[in-house]
Coordinates of C-alpha atoms and ligand atoms in Angstrom, one line a residue:
M207 CA 173.5 -82.3 102.8
N208 CA 170.7 -81.1 105.1
R209 CA 169.0 -77.9 104.2
V210 CA 168.8 -74.9 106.6
Q211 CA 165.4 -73.3 107.1
N212 CA 165.7 -69.9 105.6
R213 CA 165.9 -70.0 101.8
R214 CA 167.2 -67.0 99.9
S215 CA 168.9 -65.6 102.9
V216 CA 172.4 -64.4 102.9
Q217 CA 174.8 -63.1 105.5
I218 CA 177.6 -60.8 104.3
V219 CA 180.6 -60.5 106.6
G220 CA 182.5 -57.2 106.1
L221 CA 180.4 -54.2 104.9
G222 CA 183.1 -52.2 103.2
Y223 CA 183.7 -51.2 99.6
V224 CA 182.9 -54.7 98.4
G225 CA 180.5 -56.1 101.0
L226 CA 178.1 -53.1 101.3
P227 CA 177.2 -52.8 97.6
L228 CA 177.0 -56.6 97.4
A229 CA 174.5 -56.7 100.3
V230 CA 172.3 -54.1 98.7
L231 CA 172.5 -56.0 95.4
F232 CA 171.2 -59.2 97.1
V233 CA 168.4 -57.2 98.8
E234 CA 167.5 -55.7 95.4
Q235 CA 167.2 -59.3 94.0
G236 CA 164.8 -60.3 96.8
F237 CA 167.1 -61.9 99.3
V238 CA 166.9 -61.4 103.1
V239 CA 170.4 -60.1 104.0
T240 CA 172.1 -59.6 107.3
G241 CA 175.4 -57.8 107.3
V242 CA 178.1 -58.3 109.9
E243 CA 180.5 -55.4 110.4
V244 CA 183.0 -55.0 113.3
D245 CA 183.3 -51.3 112.9
E246 CA 180.6 -49.8 115.1
K247 CA 180.9 -46.4 113.4
K248 CA 179.9 -48.0 110.1
I249 CA 177.0 -49.7 111.7
K250 CA 175.8 -46.4 113.1
L251 CA 176.0 -44.7 109.7
L252 CA 174.1 -47.6 108.1
E253 CA 171.4 -47.4 110.7
E254 CA 171.1 -43.7 109.9
G255 CA 170.8 -44.6 106.2
K256 CA 174.1 -43.0 105.3
S257 CA 176.3 -44.7 102.8
Y258 CA 180.1 -44.4 103.3
V259 CA 180.8 -46.1 100.0
K260 CA 180.9 -43.6 97.1
D261 CA 179.5 -46.0 94.5
L262 CA 176.4 -46.6 96.7
T263 CA 174.0 -43.7 97.2
D264 CA 172.1 -43.0 100.4
E265 CA 168.9 -43.5 98.5
E266 CA 169.9 -47.0 97.4
L267 CA 170.9 -47.9 100.9
Q268 CA 167.7 -46.4 102.4
A269 CA 165.6 -48.4 99.9
A270 CA 167.4 -51.6 101.0
L271 CA 166.7 -50.8 104.7
A272 CA 163.1 -49.8 103.9
S273 CA 162.5 -53.2 102.3
E274 CA 163.1 -54.7 105.8
R275 CA 165.2 -57.3 104.2
F276 CA 168.5 -55.8 105.2
R277 CA 169.8 -55.7 108.7
P278 CA 173.4 -54.5 109.4
S279 CA 174.8 -55.7 112.8
S280 CA 178.0 -55.8 114.7
R281 CA 177.2 -59.4 115.8
Y282 CA 177.3 -62.7 114.1
D283 CA 174.1 -63.9 115.8
D284 CA 172.2 -64.5 112.6
S285 CA 174.9 -66.6 111.0
A286 CA 173.2 -69.9 111.8
R287 CA 169.9 -68.8 110.1
A288 CA 171.4 -67.8 106.8
E289 CA 171.5 -70.2 103.9
T290 CA 174.7 -68.6 102.6
I291 CA 177.5 -66.7 104.3
I292 CA 179.7 -64.5 102.1
L293 CA 183.1 -63.2 103.3
C294 CA 184.2 -59.8 102.2
V295 CA 186.8 -59.0 104.8
P296 CA 190.1 -57.2 104.1
T297 CA 193.2 -59.1 102.9
P298 CA 195.9 -56.4 103.2
L299 CA 199.7 -56.8 103.5
S300 CA 201.5 -57.0 106.7
D301 CA 204.4 -54.7 107.6
R302 CA 206.7 -57.2 105.9
A303 CA 204.7 -57.1 102.7
T304 CA 203.3 -60.6 103.3
P305 CA 199.6 -61.6 103.3
D306 CA 197.9 -60.5 106.5
M307 CA 195.3 -63.2 107.1
S308 CA 194.2 -62.0 110.5
Y309 CA 190.9 -60.5 109.4
L310 CA 190.0 -63.6 107.4
H311 CA 191.0 -65.9 110.3
A312 CA 188.9 -63.9 112.8
A313 CA 185.8 -63.9 110.6
V314 CA 186.0 -67.6 109.6
T315 CA 186.5 -68.6 113.2
E316 CA 183.3 -66.8 114.2
I317 CA 181.4 -68.4 111.3
G318 CA 182.8 -71.8 112.1
R319 CA 181.5 -71.6 115.7
R320 CA 177.9 -71.1 114.4
L321 CA 178.0 -73.2 111.3
R322 CA 175.0 -75.4 110.6
P323 CA 174.7 -78.4 108.3
G324 CA 173.5 -77.4 104.8
Q325 CA 175.0 -73.9 104.8
L326 CA 177.2 -72.6 102.0
V327 CA 180.2 -70.4 102.8
V328 CA 181.7 -68.3 100.0
L329 CA 184.9 -66.3 100.2
E330 CA 185.0 -63.2 98.0
S331 CA 188.1 -61.5 99.4
S332 CA 191.1 -61.4 97.0
T333 CA 193.8 -63.8 98.1
Y334 CA 196.5 -66.3 97.0
P335 CA 195.6 -69.6 95.4
G336 CA 195.0 -72.2 98.1
T337 CA 193.4 -69.9 100.7
T338 CA 189.9 -71.4 100.5
S339 CA 191.1 -75.0 100.8
E340 CA 194.1 -74.5 103.1
E341 CA 192.9 -71.7 105.4
V342 CA 189.1 -71.3 105.3
V343 CA 188.1 -75.0 105.2
P344 CA 190.3 -76.2 108.1
I345 CA 189.1 -73.5 110.4
L346 CA 185.4 -74.1 109.6
E347 CA 185.8 -77.8 110.1
K348 CA 187.7 -77.4 113.4
E349 CA 185.3 -74.9 114.9
S350 CA 182.1 -76.6 113.7
G351 CA 183.1 -80.3 113.9
L352 CA 181.4 -80.6 110.5
K353 CA 182.9 -81.9 107.2
A354 CA 183.3 -79.5 104.2
G355 CA 181.8 -80.8 101.0
Q356 CA 179.7 -83.3 103.0
D357 CA 177.9 -81.4 105.8
F358 CA 178.3 -77.9 104.4
A359 CA 179.4 -76.4 101.1
V360 CA 182.3 -74.0 100.4
G361 CA 182.9 -71.8 97.4
Y362 CA 185.2 -69.0 96.2
S363 CA 184.0 -66.2 94.0
P364 CA 186.3 -63.2 93.5
E365 CA 184.9 -59.7 93.7
R366 CA 185.8 -57.9 90.5
I367 CA 184.3 -54.4 91.0
D368 CA 186.0 -51.3 89.6
P369 CA 185.2 -48.5 92.1
G370 CA 184.3 -45.2 90.4
N371 CA 183.4 -46.9 87.2
T372 CA 179.8 -45.9 86.4
K373 CA 179.7 -47.9 83.2
Y374 CA 179.9 -51.4 84.7
K375 CA 177.7 -52.0 87.7
V376 CA 178.4 -54.8 90.2
R377 CA 175.7 -57.0 88.7
D378 CA 177.0 -56.6 85.1
I379 CA 180.5 -58.0 85.8
P380 CA 180.5 -61.7 85.0
K381 CA 180.9 -63.6 88.3
V382 CA 183.6 -66.2 88.4
V383 CA 182.4 -69.1 90.6
S384 CA 184.1 -72.2 92.1
G385 CA 183.4 -74.8 94.7
L386 CA 185.3 -77.3 96.8
T387 CA 183.4 -80.2 95.2
P388 CA 181.1 -80.3 92.1
T389 CA 178.1 -80.0 94.5
C390 CA 179.7 -76.9 96.1
L391 CA 180.2 -75.4 92.7
Q392 CA 176.6 -76.0 91.8
R393 CA 175.4 -74.3 95.0
T394 CA 177.8 -71.4 94.5
E395 CA 176.8 -70.9 90.9
A396 CA 173.0 -71.2 91.7
L397 CA 173.4 -68.5 94.3
Y398 CA 175.1 -66.0 92.0
A399 CA 173.0 -66.8 89.0
Q400 CA 170.1 -65.3 90.9
T401 CA 172.0 -62.1 91.4
F402 CA 174.4 -61.5 88.5
G403 CA 173.9 -61.3 84.8
Q404 CA 176.4 -64.0 84.0
T405 CA 178.3 -66.6 85.9
V406 CA 181.6 -68.2 84.9
P407 CA 182.2 -71.5 86.5
V408 CA 185.8 -72.8 86.9
S409 CA 187.0 -76.1 88.1
S410 CA 188.4 -75.3 91.5
P411 CA 188.8 -72.5 94.1
E412 CA 192.5 -72.3 93.2
V413 CA 191.6 -71.4 89.6
A414 CA 189.1 -68.8 90.8
E415 CA 191.6 -67.3 93.2
M416 CA 194.3 -67.3 90.5
T417 CA 191.8 -65.6 88.1
K418 CA 191.6 -62.6 90.3
L419 CA 195.3 -62.4 90.9
L420 CA 195.9 -62.8 87.2
E421 CA 193.7 -59.8 86.4
N422 CA 195.3 -57.5 89.0
T423 CA 198.8 -58.6 88.3
Y424 CA 198.2 -57.9 84.6
R425 CA 197.1 -54.4 85.5
L426 CA 200.1 -53.8 87.8
I427 CA 202.6 -54.9 85.2
N428 CA 201.0 -53.1 82.3
I429 CA 200.5 -49.8 84.2
S430 CA 204.1 -50.0 85.6
F431 CA 205.3 -50.6 82.0
M432 CA 203.5 -47.5 80.9
N433 CA 205.1 -45.5 83.7
E434 CA 208.5 -46.7 82.6
M435 CA 207.6 -45.8 79.0
A436 CA 206.5 -42.4 80.2
M437 CA 209.9 -41.8 81.9
L438 CA 211.6 -42.9 78.6
C439 CA 209.3 -40.6 76.6
D440 CA 210.0 -37.7 78.9
A441 CA 213.7 -38.2 78.3
M442 CA 213.2 -38.5 74.5
G443 CA 210.8 -35.6 74.2
I444 CA 208.0 -37.8 72.8
D445 CA 204.4 -37.6 73.8
L446 CA 203.5 -41.2 75.1
W447 CA 199.8 -40.3 75.4
E448 CA 199.6 -39.5 71.8
A449 CA 201.4 -42.7 70.9
I450 CA 199.0 -44.7 73.1
D451 CA 196.0 -43.1 71.3
A452 CA 197.5 -44.1 68.0
A453 CA 198.4 -47.6 69.1
K454 CA 194.9 -48.4 70.4
T455 CA 193.4 -47.8 67.0
K456 CA 194.5 -51.4 66.3
S457 CA 191.5 -53.5 67.2
F458 CA 193.6 -56.6 68.0
G459 CA 196.7 -57.4 69.9
Y460 CA 196.9 -54.2 71.9
A461 CA 195.1 -53.2 75.1
A462 CA 195.5 -49.6 76.2
F463 CA 197.0 -48.9 79.7
Y464 CA 197.9 -45.4 80.8
P465 CA 200.7 -43.9 82.9
G466 CA 199.9 -42.3 86.2
P467 CA 201.4 -41.3 89.6
G468 CA 201.8 -44.9 90.8
I469 CA 199.3 -47.6 91.4
G470 CA 197.1 -47.5 94.5
G471 CA 194.1 -49.1 96.0
H472 CA 193.5 -52.1 98.1
C473 CA 193.9 -54.6 95.2
I474 CA 196.3 -53.9 92.3
P475 CA 199.5 -53.1 94.3
V476 CA 198.6 -55.7 96.9
D477 CA 197.3 -58.8 95.2
P478 CA 200.4 -59.5 93.1
L479 CA 202.4 -59.6 96.3
Y480 CA 200.1 -62.3 97.6
L481 CA 200.9 -64.3 94.5
Q482 CA 204.6 -63.6 94.9
W483 CA 204.5 -64.8 98.5
K484 CA 202.8 -68.0 97.5
A485 CA 205.2 -68.6 94.6
C486 CA 208.1 -68.7 97.2
E487 CA 206.5 -71.9 98.6
F488 CA 207.2 -73.5 95.2
G489 CA 210.7 -72.2 95.0
M490 CA 209.6 -69.7 92.3
K491 CA 209.2 -65.9 91.9
S492 CA 207.8 -63.7 89.3
S493 CA 210.4 -61.3 87.9
F494 CA 207.7 -59.3 86.3
I495 CA 205.9 -58.7 89.6
E496 CA 209.2 -57.8 91.2
L497 CA 210.1 -55.3 88.6
A498 CA 206.6 -53.7 88.4
E499 CA 206.5 -53.4 92.2
K500 CA 209.9 -51.7 92.2
L501 CA 208.9 -49.3 89.5
N502 CA 205.7 -48.5 91.3
R503 CA 207.5 -47.9 94.6
N504 CA 209.9 -45.4 92.9
M505 CA 207.3 -43.2 91.3
A506 CA 207.1 -40.6 94.0
D507 CA 210.9 -40.1 93.9
Y508 CA 210.8 -39.8 90.2
L509 CA 208.2 -37.0 90.3
I510 CA 210.0 -35.2 93.0
R511 CA 213.3 -35.4 91.1
K512 CA 211.6 -34.0 88.0
V513 CA 210.3 -31.0 90.0
Q514 CA 213.6 -30.4 91.6
E515 CA 215.3 -30.4 88.3
R516 CA 212.9 -27.8 87.0
L517 CA 212.5 -25.4 90.0
T518 CA 215.6 -23.3 90.4
G519 CA 214.3 -21.9 93.7
G520 CA 213.8 -25.4 95.1
L521 CA 210.6 -27.1 96.3
R522 CA 209.5 -25.7 99.7
E523 CA 205.7 -25.6 99.3
A524 CA 203.5 -28.1 97.5
V525 CA 199.8 -28.4 96.9
I526 CA 198.3 -31.8 96.0
Y527 CA 195.0 -32.0 94.1
G528 CA 193.4 -35.5 94.7
V529 CA 194.7 -37.8 97.3
A530 CA 192.4 -40.7 96.5
Y531 CA 194.1 -43.5 94.6
K532 CA 192.2 -42.8 91.5
K533 CA 189.5 -40.6 89.9
D534 CA 186.1 -40.3 91.6
V535 CA 186.8 -42.5 94.6
G536 CA 187.3 -41.6 98.2
D537 CA 189.7 -44.5 99.0
V538 CA 193.3 -43.6 100.0
R539 CA 194.6 -47.1 100.6
E540 CA 198.0 -47.5 99.0
S541 CA 197.4 -44.2 97.3
A542 CA 200.4 -42.8 95.3
A543 CA 199.4 -39.3 96.6
I544 CA 199.8 -40.4 100.2
Q545 CA 203.2 -41.8 99.4
L546 CA 204.2 -38.6 97.6
I547 CA 203.0 -36.5 100.6
G548 CA 205.0 -38.7 102.9
R549 CA 208.2 -38.2 100.8
L550 CA 207.6 -34.5 100.5
L551 CA 207.2 -34.1 104.3
D552 CA 210.4 -36.2 104.8
E553 CA 212.2 -33.6 102.6
G554 CA 210.9 -30.8 104.7
V555 CA 208.4 -29.5 102.1
R556 CA 205.2 -27.9 103.4
V557 CA 202.2 -29.7 101.9
A558 CA 198.5 -28.8 101.6
Y559 CA 195.9 -30.9 99.8
H560 CA 192.5 -30.7 98.3
D561 CA 190.2 -33.7 97.6
P562 CA 186.4 -33.3 97.4
N563 CA 186.1 -37.0 98.3
V564 CA 188.7 -37.2 101.2
P565 CA 188.1 -34.7 104.0
T566 CA 191.1 -35.8 106.1
I567 CA 194.2 -38.0 106.0
R568 CA 196.6 -39.3 108.5
I569 CA 200.2 -39.4 107.6
R570 CA 203.5 -39.7 109.5
N571 CA 201.4 -39.6 112.7
R572 CA 199.7 -36.3 111.9
Q573 CA 196.3 -35.4 110.6
I574 CA 196.0 -33.2 107.5
D575 CA 192.6 -31.8 106.4
S576 CA 191.6 -31.1 102.9
T577 CA 191.9 -27.4 102.3
Q578 CA 190.0 -24.9 100.0
L579 CA 191.7 -24.6 96.7
S580 CA 192.0 -20.8 96.8
D581 CA 193.9 -18.7 94.2
E582 CA 196.3 -17.7 97.0
L583 CA 197.1 -21.3 97.9
L584 CA 197.7 -22.2 94.3
N585 CA 199.7 -19.2 93.6
K586 CA 201.9 -19.5 96.7
A587 CA 202.9 -23.1 96.1
D588 CA 206.1 -23.9 94.2
C589 CA 204.3 -26.8 92.7
V590 CA 200.8 -28.2 92.3
F591 CA 200.6 -32.0 91.8
I592 CA 197.5 -33.3 90.0
M593 CA 197.3 -36.8 91.4
A594 CA 193.6 -37.8 90.8
D595 CA 191.6 -36.1 88.1
H596 CA 188.2 -36.1 89.9
T597 CA 185.1 -35.0 88.0
G598 CA 184.6 -31.3 88.5
M599 CA 188.3 -30.6 89.1
P600 CA 188.8 -26.8 88.7
L601 CA 191.5 -27.3 86.0
R602 CA 191.4 -23.9 84.4
K603 CA 191.8 -22.3 87.8
I604 CA 194.7 -24.6 88.6
V605 CA 196.4 -23.9 85.3
S606 CA 195.9 -20.1 85.5
E607 CA 196.9 -19.7 89.2
A608 CA 199.7 -22.3 89.7
R609 CA 203.3 -21.4 89.2
F610 CA 204.3 -25.0 88.2
I611 CA 202.1 -28.1 87.7
V612 CA 203.0 -31.7 87.6
D613 CA 200.1 -33.4 85.9
T614 CA 200.2 -37.2 86.3
R615 CA 196.8 -37.8 84.7
N616 CA 197.0 -36.1 81.3
A617 CA 194.3 -33.7 82.6
T618 CA 196.0 -30.8 81.0
S619 CA 196.2 -32.4 77.5
G620 CA 195.8 -29.8 74.9
M621 CA 196.7 -26.9 77.2
E622 CA 199.8 -24.9 76.6
G623 CA 202.1 -23.6 79.2
R624 CA 205.8 -23.6 80.2
H625 CA 204.7 -24.2 83.7
I626 CA 203.0 -27.5 83.0
Y627 CA 204.8 -30.8 83.2
R628 CA 202.4 -33.5 81.9
F629 CA 204.0 -36.8 82.9
G630 CA 204.9 -38.9 79.8
S631 CA 204.3 -36.0 77.4
G632 CA 208.0 -35.6 76.6
N633 CA 207.8 -32.0 77.7
V634 CA 209.1 -31.6 81.3
G635 CA 208.3 -27.9 81.4
L636 CA 211.7 -27.0 80.0
V637 CA 210.3 -26.1 76.6
R638 CA 212.0 -27.9 73.8
K639 CA 210.4 -26.8 70.6
N640 CA 211.5 -29.7 68.4
P641 CA 211.6 -32.7 70.7
L642 CA 214.0 -34.7 68.6
S643 CA 216.5 -32.0 67.8
Ligands
NAD246 N1 187.8 -52.2 97.1 C1 187.9 -52.8 95.9 O1 187.9 -52.1 94.9 C2 188.0 -54.3 95.8 C3 187.7 -54.9 94.6 C4 187.8 -56.3 94.4 C5 188.1 -57.0 95.5 N2 188.4 -56.5 96.7 C6 188.7 -57.3 97.8 O2 187.6 -57.5 98.7 C7 188.0 -57.6 100.0 C8 187.4 -56.5 100.9 O3 187.9 -55.3 100.4 P1 187.2 -53.9 100.7 O4 187.7 -52.9 99.8 O5 185.7 -54.1 100.7 O6 187.7 -53.7 102.2 P2 187.1 -52.7 103.3 O7 188.1 -52.5 104.3 O8 186.4 -51.5 102.6 O9 185.9 -53.6 103.9 C9 186.1 -54.7 104.7 C10 185.2 -54.5 105.9 O10 185.3 -55.7 106.7 C11 185.2 -55.3 108.1 N3 185.8 -56.4 108.9 C12 187.1 -56.6 109.2 N4 187.2 -57.8 109.9 C13 185.9 -58.2 110.2 C14 185.4 -59.3 110.9 N5 186.1 -60.2 111.5 N6 184.0 -59.4 110.9 C15 183.2 -58.5 110.2 N7 183.7 -57.5 109.5 C16 185.0 -57.3 109.5 C17 186.0 -54.0 108.1 O11 185.7 -53.2 109.3 C18 185.6 -53.4 106.8 O12 184.5 -52.5 107.0 C19 189.6 -57.6 100.0 O13 190.0 -58.9 99.9 C20 189.8 -56.8 98.7 O14 191.1 -57.2 98.2 C21 188.3 -55.1 96.9

């Protein structure tokens, strides 16, 4: 395989939640990095040194730009000069809940047209097993006229970041790596070994693709299981949160998962459906995924039903605290809060929301802006839903001003009040002194 000129140079395609922090990490490790991003608004912000990814500070971005080894661009022009091209483009679901490969196809086509002998192309996007070999390689070969594994190398290495998690930085998460051939694997592993604390080589791209789906499917199923247990505990008057705390004292055979308002984000509710879609090709389906997905989809209805059971005057006005899909992120993709708001609007409920990380949302073709969490707003609403327990949430104010609270995050643990329904606590706000009587 011929070598391209520029050693230790990387092009990262797709500067979103995954690609941008990865680009900065490569810069920090001494690489020359060009980033390709089709969204001109993001390019403008980057050029101004403004990070739109919560886990990356403006200072970190500005340091990368100041090094003069990071150049974001809306064009693929530098592809041919980079030693490695890493793809971090979206892999969402289509309207029919099947894999939407359009972003990947578009990006791979552009790369294929500029591909040079000796380059390494690595896919990081989460996707179904077989994507690298069956989707990426044929497009690269067709567009370039080169042969994968001979003229250029191909790898797959799943991104495993946990947005909002300050304990595990990108670099500290072991990097699963794979290649189309043993040489491709060597190249992929050598690249990430320079950037990450630990690499985990596996035998094929399919295994690496499956690894990512396994992790996320495991989370979908276990969180959905906890949501079902929370519903059961609500009916039985038992505090599931307390039971989980007790169960996790066993240091083997139990991993703690927690109930919540429904599973959101770009990965966990989406990736298992990629696997389910691929399973169909083999005449198979995962009943666990099917059930978990159904449970997840029904969470908003369950919460609304619980409120309607409790509120004699009905639910006409609601306030949502936190519309991001989880604590301390600003991402609303597949967020349970967005689904809840949609359902409330369908029912004719007036909805206001507050989220320090999400200034505005679009829902049912209308824009709603985050509003100040005033005493009056809280007091006027029939119900306040706590959907994401962001750091700095004014919990005491919410508890003292709201007339009724649905707490889906256990934020009010230890707080007393007939007006608090803590999901999964066994106390739905109806006050049952002895839960088992
Ligand atoms: N967000 C996460 O927490 C996370 C974690 C692990 C894995 N992943 C996976 O990583 C991939 C990227 O996710 P993300 O959250 O960063 O998405 P994102 O939407 O934040 O970022 C993707 C970026 O790619 C850009 N883009 C789209 N098409 C392009 C093209 N043809 N050329 C150049 N840029 C293009 C988009 O404008 C966007 O900025 C997905 O497969 C996702 O499942 C995401």
